CSV table of C-alpha atoms and ligand atoms in Angstrom, one decimal:
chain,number,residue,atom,x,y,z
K,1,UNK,CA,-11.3,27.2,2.1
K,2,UNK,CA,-13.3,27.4,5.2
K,3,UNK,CA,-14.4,22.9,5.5
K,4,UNK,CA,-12.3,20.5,4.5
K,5,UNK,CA,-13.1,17.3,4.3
K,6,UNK,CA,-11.6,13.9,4.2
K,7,UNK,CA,-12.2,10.3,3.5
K,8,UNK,CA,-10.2,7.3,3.2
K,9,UNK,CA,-10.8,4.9,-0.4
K,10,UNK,CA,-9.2,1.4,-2.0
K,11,UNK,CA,-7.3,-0.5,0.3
K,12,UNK,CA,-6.6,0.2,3.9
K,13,UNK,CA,-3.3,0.5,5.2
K,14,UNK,CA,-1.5,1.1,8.3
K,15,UNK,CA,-0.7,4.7,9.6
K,16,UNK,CA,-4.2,6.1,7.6
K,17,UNK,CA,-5.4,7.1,10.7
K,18,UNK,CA,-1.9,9.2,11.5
K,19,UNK,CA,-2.9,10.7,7.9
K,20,UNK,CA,-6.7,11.4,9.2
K,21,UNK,CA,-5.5,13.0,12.9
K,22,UNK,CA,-3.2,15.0,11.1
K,23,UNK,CA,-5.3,16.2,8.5
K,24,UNK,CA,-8.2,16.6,11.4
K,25,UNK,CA,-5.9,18.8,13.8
K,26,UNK,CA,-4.2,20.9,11.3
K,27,UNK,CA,-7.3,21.9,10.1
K,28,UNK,CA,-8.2,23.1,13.3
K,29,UNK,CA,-5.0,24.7,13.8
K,30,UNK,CA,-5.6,27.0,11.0
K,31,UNK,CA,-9.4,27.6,11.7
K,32,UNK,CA,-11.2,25.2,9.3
K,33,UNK,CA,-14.1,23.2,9.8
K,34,UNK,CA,-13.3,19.7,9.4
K,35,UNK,CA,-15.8,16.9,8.1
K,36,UNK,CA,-15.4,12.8,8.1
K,37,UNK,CA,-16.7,10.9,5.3
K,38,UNK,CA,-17.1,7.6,5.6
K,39,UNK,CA,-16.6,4.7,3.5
K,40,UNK,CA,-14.9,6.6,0.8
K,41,UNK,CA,-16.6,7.9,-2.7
K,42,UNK,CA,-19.3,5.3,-1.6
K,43,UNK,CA,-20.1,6.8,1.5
K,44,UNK,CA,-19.8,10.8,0.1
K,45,UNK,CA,-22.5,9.5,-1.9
K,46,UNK,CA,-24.8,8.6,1.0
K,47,UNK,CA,-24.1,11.3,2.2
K,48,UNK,CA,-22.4,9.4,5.4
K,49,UNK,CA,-20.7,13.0,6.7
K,50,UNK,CA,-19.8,13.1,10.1
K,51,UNK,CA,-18.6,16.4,11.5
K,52,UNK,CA,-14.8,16.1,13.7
K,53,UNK,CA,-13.0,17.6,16.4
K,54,UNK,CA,-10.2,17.8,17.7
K,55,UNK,CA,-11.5,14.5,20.1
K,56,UNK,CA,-12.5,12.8,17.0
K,57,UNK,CA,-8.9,11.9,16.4
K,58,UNK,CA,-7.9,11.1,19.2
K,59,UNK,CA,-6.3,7.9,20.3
K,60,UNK,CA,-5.8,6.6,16.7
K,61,UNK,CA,-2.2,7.5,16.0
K,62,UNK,CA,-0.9,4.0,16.8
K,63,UNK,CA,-3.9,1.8,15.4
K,64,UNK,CA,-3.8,0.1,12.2
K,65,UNK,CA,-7.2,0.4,9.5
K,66,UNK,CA,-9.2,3.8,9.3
K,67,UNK,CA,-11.6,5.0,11.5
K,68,UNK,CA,-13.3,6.6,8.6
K,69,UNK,CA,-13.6,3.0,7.2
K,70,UNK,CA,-12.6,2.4,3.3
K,71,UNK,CA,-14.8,0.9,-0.1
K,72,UNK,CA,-14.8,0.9,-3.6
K,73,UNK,CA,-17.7,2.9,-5.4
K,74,UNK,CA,-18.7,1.6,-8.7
K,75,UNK,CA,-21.1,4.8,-9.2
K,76,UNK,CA,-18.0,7.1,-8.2
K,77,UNK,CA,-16.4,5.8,-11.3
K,78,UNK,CA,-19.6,7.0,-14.1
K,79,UNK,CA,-19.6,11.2,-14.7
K,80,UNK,CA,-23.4,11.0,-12.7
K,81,UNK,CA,-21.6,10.0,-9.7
K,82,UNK,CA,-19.0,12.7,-9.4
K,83,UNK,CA,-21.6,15.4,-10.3
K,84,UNK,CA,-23.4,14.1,-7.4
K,85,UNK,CA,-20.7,13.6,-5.2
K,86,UNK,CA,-19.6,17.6,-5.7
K,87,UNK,CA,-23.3,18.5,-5.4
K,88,UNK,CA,-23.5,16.8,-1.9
K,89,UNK,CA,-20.0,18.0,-1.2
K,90,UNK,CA,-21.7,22.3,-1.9
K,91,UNK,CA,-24.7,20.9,-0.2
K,92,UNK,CA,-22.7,20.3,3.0
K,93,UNK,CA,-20.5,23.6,2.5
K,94,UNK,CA,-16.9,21.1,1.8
K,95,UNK,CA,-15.2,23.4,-0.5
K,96,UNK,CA,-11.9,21.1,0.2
K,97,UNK,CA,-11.4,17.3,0.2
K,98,UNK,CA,-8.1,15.3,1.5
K,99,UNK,CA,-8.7,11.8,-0.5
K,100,UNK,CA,-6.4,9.1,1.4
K,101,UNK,CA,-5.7,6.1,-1.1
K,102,UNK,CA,-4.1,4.4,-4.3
K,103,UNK,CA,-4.1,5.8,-8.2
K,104,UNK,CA,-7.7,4.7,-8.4
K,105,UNK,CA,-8.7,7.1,-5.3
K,106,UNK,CA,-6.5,9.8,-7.1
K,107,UNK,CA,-9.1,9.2,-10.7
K,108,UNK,CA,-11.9,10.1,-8.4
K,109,UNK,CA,-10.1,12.9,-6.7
K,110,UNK,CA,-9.0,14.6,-9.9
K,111,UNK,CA,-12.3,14.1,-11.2
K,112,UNK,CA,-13.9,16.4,-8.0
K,113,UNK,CA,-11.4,18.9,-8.7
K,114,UNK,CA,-12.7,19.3,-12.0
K,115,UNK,CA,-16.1,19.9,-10.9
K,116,UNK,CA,-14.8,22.8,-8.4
K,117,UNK,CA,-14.4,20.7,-5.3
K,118,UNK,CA,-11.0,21.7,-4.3
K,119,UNK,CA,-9.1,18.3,-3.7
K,120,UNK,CA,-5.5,16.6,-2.4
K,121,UNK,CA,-4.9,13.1,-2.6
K,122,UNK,CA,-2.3,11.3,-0.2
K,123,UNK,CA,-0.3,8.5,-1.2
K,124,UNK,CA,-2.1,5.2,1.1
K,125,UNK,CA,-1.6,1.6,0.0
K,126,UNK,CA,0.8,-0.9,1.6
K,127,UNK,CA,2.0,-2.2,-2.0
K,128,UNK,CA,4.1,1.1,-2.9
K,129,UNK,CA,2.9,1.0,-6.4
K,130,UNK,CA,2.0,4.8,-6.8
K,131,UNK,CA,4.7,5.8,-9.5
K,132,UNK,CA,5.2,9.5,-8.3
K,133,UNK,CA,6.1,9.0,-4.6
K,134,UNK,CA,9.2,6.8,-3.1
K,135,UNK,CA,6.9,6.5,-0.2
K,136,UNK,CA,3.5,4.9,0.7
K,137,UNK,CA,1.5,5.2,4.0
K,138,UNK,CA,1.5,1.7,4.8
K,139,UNK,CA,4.4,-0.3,3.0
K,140,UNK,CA,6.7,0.1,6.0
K,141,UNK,CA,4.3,-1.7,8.7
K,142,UNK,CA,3.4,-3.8,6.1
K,143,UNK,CA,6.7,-5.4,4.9
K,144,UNK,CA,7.6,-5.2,8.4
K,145,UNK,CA,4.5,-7.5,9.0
K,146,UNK,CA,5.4,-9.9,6.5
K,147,UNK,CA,9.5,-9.7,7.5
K,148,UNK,CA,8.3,-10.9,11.2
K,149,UNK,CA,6.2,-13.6,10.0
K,150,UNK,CA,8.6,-15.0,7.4
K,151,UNK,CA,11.3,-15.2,10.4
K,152,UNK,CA,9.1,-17.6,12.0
K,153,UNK,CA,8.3,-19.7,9.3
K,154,UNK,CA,12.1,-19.6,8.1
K,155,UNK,CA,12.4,-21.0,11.9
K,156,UNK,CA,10.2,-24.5,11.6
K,157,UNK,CA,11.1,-24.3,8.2
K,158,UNK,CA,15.0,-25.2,8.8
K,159,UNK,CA,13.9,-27.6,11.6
K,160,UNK,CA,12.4,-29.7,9.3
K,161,UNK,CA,14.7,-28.8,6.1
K,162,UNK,CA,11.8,-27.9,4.0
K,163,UNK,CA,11.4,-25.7,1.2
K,164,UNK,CA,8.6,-22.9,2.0
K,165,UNK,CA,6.9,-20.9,-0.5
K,166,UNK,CA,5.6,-17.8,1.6
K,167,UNK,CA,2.7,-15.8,0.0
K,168,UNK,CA,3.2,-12.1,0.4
K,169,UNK,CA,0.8,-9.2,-0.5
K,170,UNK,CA,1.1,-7.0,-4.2
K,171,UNK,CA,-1.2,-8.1,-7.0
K,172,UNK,CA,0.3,-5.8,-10.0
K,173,UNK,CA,4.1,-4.7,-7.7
K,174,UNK,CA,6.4,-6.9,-6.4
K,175,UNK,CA,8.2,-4.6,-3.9
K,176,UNK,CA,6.6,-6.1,-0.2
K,177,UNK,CA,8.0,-9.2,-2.3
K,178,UNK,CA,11.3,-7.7,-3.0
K,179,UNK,CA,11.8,-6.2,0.4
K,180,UNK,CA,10.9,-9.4,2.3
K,181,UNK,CA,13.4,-11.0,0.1
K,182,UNK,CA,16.3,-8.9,0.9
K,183,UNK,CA,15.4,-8.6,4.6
K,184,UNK,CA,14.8,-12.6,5.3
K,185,UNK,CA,17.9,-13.8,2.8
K,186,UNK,CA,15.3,-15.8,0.8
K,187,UNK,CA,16.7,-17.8,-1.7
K,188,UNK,CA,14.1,-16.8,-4.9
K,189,UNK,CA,11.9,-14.3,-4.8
K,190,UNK,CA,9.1,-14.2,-7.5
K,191,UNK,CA,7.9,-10.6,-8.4
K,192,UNK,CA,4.9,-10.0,-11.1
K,193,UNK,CA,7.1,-7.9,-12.6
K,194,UNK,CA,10.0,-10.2,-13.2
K,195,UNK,CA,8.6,-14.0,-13.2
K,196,UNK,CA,8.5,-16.0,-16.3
K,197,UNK,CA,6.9,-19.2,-14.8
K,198,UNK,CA,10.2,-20.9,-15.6
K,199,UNK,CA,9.4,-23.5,-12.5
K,200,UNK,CA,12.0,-25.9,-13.8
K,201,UNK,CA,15.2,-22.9,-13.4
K,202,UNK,CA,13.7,-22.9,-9.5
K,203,UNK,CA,13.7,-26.6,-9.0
K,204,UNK,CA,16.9,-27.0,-10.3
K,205,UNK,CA,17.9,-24.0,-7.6
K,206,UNK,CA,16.4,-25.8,-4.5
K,207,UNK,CA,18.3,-29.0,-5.7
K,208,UNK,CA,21.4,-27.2,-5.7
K,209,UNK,CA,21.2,-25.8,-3.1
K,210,UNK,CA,20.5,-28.8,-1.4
K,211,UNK,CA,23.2,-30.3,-2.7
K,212,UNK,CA,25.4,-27.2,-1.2
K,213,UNK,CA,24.0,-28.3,2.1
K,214,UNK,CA,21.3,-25.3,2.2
K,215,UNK,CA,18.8,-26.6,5.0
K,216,UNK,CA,16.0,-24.9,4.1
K,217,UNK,CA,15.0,-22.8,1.0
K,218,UNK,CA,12.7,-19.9,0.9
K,219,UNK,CA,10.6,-18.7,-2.2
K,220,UNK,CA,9.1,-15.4,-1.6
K,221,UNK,CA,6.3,-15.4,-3.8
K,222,UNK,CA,4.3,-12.4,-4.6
K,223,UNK,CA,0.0,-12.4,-4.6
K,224,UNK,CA,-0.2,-11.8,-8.4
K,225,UNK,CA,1.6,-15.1,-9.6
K,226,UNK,CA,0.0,-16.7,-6.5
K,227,UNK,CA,-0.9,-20.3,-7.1
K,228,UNK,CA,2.0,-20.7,-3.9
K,229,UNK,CA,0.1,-24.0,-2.9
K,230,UNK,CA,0.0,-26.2,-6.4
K,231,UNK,CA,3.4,-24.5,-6.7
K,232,UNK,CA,4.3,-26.1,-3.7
K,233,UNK,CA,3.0,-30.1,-4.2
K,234,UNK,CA,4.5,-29.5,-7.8
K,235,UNK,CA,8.3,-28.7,-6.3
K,236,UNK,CA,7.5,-31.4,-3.9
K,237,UNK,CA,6.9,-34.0,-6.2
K,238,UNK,CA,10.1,-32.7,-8.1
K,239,UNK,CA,12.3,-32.5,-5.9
K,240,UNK,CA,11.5,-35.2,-3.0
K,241,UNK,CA,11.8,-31.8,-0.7
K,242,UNK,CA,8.7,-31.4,1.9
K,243,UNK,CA,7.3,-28.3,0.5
K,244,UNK,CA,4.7,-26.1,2.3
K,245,UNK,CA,2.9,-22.8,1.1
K,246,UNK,CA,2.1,-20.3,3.8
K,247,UNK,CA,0.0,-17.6,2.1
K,248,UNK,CA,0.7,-14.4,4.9
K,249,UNK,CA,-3.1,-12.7,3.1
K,250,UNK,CA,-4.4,-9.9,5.0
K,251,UNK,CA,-2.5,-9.9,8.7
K,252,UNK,CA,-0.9,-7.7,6.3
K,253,UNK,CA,-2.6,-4.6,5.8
K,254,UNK,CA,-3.2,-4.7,9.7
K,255,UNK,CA,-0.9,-3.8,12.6
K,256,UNK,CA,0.1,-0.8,14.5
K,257,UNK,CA,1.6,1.4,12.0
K,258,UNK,CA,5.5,1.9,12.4
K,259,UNK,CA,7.8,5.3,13.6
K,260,UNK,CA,7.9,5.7,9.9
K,261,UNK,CA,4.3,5.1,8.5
K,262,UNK,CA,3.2,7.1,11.6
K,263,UNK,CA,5.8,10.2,11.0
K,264,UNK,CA,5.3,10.2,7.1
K,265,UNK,CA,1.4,10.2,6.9
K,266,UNK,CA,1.4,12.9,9.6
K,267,UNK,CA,3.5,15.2,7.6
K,268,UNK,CA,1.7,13.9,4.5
K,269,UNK,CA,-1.3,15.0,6.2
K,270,UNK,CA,-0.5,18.4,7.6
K,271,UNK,CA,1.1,19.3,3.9
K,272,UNK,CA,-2.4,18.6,2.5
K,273,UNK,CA,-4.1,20.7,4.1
K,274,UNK,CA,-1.7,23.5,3.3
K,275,UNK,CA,-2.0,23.2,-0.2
K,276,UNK,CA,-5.7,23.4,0.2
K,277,UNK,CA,-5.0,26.7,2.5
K,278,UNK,CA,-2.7,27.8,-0.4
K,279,UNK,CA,-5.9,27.4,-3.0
K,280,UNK,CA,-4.0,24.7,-4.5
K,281,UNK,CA,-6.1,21.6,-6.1
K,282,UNK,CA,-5.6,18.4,-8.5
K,283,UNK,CA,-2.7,17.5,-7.1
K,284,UNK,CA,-0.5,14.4,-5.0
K,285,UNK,CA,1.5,14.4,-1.9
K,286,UNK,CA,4.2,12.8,-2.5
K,287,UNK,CA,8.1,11.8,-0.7
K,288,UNK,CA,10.7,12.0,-3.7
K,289,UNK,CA,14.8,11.7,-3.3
K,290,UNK,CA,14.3,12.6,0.4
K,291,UNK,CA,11.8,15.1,0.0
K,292,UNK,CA,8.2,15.8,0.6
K,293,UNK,CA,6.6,17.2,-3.1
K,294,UNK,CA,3.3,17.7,-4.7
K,295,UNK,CA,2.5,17.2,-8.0
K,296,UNK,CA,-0.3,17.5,-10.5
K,297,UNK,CA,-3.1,14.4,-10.4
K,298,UNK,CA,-3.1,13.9,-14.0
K,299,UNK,CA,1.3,14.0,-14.4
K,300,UNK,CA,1.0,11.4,-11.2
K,301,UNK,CA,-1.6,9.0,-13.1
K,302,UNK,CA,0.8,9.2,-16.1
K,303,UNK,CA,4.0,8.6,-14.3
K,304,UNK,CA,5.1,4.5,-14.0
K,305,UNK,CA,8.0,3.0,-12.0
K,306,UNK,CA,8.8,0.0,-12.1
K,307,UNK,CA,11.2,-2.3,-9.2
K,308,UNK,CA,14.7,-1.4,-9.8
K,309,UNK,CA,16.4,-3.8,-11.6
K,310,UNK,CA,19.7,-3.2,-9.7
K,311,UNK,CA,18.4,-3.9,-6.6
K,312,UNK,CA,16.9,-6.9,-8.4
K,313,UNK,CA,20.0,-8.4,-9.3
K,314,UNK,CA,21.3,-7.6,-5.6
K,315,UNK,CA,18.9,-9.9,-3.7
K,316,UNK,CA,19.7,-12.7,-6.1
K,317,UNK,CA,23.3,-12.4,-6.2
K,318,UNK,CA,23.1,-12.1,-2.3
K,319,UNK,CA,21.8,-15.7,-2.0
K,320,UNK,CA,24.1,-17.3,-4.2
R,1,ATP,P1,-5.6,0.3,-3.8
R,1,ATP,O1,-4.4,0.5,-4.7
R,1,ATP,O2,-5.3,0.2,-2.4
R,1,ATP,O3,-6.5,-0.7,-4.4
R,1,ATP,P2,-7.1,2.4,-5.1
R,1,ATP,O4,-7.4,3.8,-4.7
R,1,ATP,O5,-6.2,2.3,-6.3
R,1,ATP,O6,-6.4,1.7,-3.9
R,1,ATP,P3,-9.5,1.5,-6.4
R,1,ATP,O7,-10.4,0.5,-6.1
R,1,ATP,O8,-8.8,1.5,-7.8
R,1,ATP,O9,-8.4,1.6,-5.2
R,1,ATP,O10,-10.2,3.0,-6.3
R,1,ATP,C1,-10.9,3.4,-5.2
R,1,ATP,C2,-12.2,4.1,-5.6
R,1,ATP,O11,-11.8,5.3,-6.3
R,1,ATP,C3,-13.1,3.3,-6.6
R,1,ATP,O12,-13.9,2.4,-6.0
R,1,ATP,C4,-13.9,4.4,-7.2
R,1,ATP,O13,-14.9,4.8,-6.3
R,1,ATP,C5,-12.8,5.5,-7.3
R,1,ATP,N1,-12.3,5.6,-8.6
R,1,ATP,C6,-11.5,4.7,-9.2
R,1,ATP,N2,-11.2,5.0,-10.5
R,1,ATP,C7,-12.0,6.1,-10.8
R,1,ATP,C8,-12.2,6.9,-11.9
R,1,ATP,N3,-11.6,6.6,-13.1
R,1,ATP,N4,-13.0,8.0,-11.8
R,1,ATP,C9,-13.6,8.3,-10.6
R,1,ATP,N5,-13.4,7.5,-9.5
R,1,ATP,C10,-12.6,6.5,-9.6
């Protein structure tokens, strides 16, 4: 390879830009030319291709979003769109690509590899639902977002002995859910993967615990059950508890990245533009049993995980 380039798709997340620097300066390091395209598959196919420097990348390390800006291409997704997007990928001599995103980025990147455009996908969403990595660019500043802001609610919510259903990101995965759980003791914590919309087993829980003397009681309920503020007037009206829904929404996906989302993506980063050095293609960085790994796009795609029940079991029996 002699230009790489690299683009940022899906959802943003922090520590992205610690991907893109690192991606940007190893390049360089090794003697590549590097090129930015914006606005993901979208912006490949408007040709929105910026070349970078060394400077390009500089002060970002620390800043949440992506500089390269993120979208979702509905023509990326028909077989027209990827022909076009490895034509204007030839046409501006990027025989390597470093796609920074979720599964869906990953369809599109395996996709350009097919068509000769040498690519590497890294692992960036904060909902940590990408089965063949333990680790996502994002999900630590993320949960550590939502952990701060539950603290505070948990605060005023004691004061006034409420019961406070708090909103958390992850439309398909639960684990920002299951982490803020553990990490703020809440007392129920509703994952898409688990929740049977048994709302009568929960309001018998906050009456309980009431009746134990609990001051407050927390439901950590994740985006895809959402419904947090009928939820709320229905437990309310159960219960005679004041109940309030805080829905935390996109604060987090924002944020100065963490020590971890900032270390991880600049490894993640460096690694894929190794592989591409290596003539490798098609395939994932990943961070599996303590280890950074690569693996084939279309094994990834397959692969599912799911939240661990054990773990599960431990947030709920820690409440009790
Ligand atoms: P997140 O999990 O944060 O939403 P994501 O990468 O999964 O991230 P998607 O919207 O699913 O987000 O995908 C991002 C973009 O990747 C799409 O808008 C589209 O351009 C491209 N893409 C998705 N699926 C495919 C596919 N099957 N073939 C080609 N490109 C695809």
């Amino acid at each position: 390879v002699k230009t790489i380039g690299v683009l940022t798709s899906g959802g943003d997340a922090p520590g992205m830009n610690a991907a893109i620097r690192a991606v940007v300066r190893t390049a360089i390091h090794k003697g590549l030319k590097v090129k930015g395209i914006m606005r993901g598959y979208a912006g490949l196919l408007q040709e929105e291709i910026v070349d970078m420097d060394s400077t390009s990348v500089s002060d970002i390390i620390h800043r949440g979003g992506t500089i390269l800006y993120t979208a979702r291409c509905q023509e990326f997704i028909t077989a027209e769109g990827q022909k076009k997007g490895a034509e204007i990928c030839r046409k501006h001599n990027i025989d390597g690509i470093v796609v920074i995103g979720g599964d869906g980025s990953f369809r599109g990147a395996g996709k350009l590899s097919a068509l000769g455009i040498n690519t590497i996908g890294l692992p960036g969403t904060i909902d940590l639902d990408i089965a063949c990595t333990d680790y996502t660019i994002g999900f630590d500043t993320a949960v550590n977002t939502a952990m701060e802001a539950i603290d505070k609610v948990r605060d005023t919510s004691t004061s006034h002995e409420r019961c406070s259903i708090i909103e958390v990101m992850g439309r398909n995965a639960g684990y920002i859910a299951l982490w803020c759980g553990f990490a703020n003791g809440a007392e129920d914590i509703l994952l898409p993967e688990r929740y049977d919309g048994d709302e009568q087993s929960l309001i018998n829980r906050i009456i309980d615990n009431r009746k134990r003397g609990k001051k407050h009681h927390i439901i950590i309920n994740a985006e895809g059950i959402g419904h947090s503020a009928s939820m709320a007037r229905r437990i309310e009206a159960a219960t005679g508890i004041e109940t309030r829904a805080t829905i935390l929404g996109h604060m987090q996906r924002g944020g100065a990245p963490t020590c971890k989302d900032r270390v991880y993506a600049s490894i993640m980063g460096a690694r894929a533009v190794e592989l591409l050095c290596e003539g490798k293609s098609n395939r994932v960085v990943g961070y599996k049993h303590g280890e950074y790994v690569d693996i084939d796009i279309q094994e990834a795609l397959a692969m599912t995980k799911d939240i661990p029940e054990d773990q599960y079991q431990i947030s709920k029996m820690l409440v009790r």
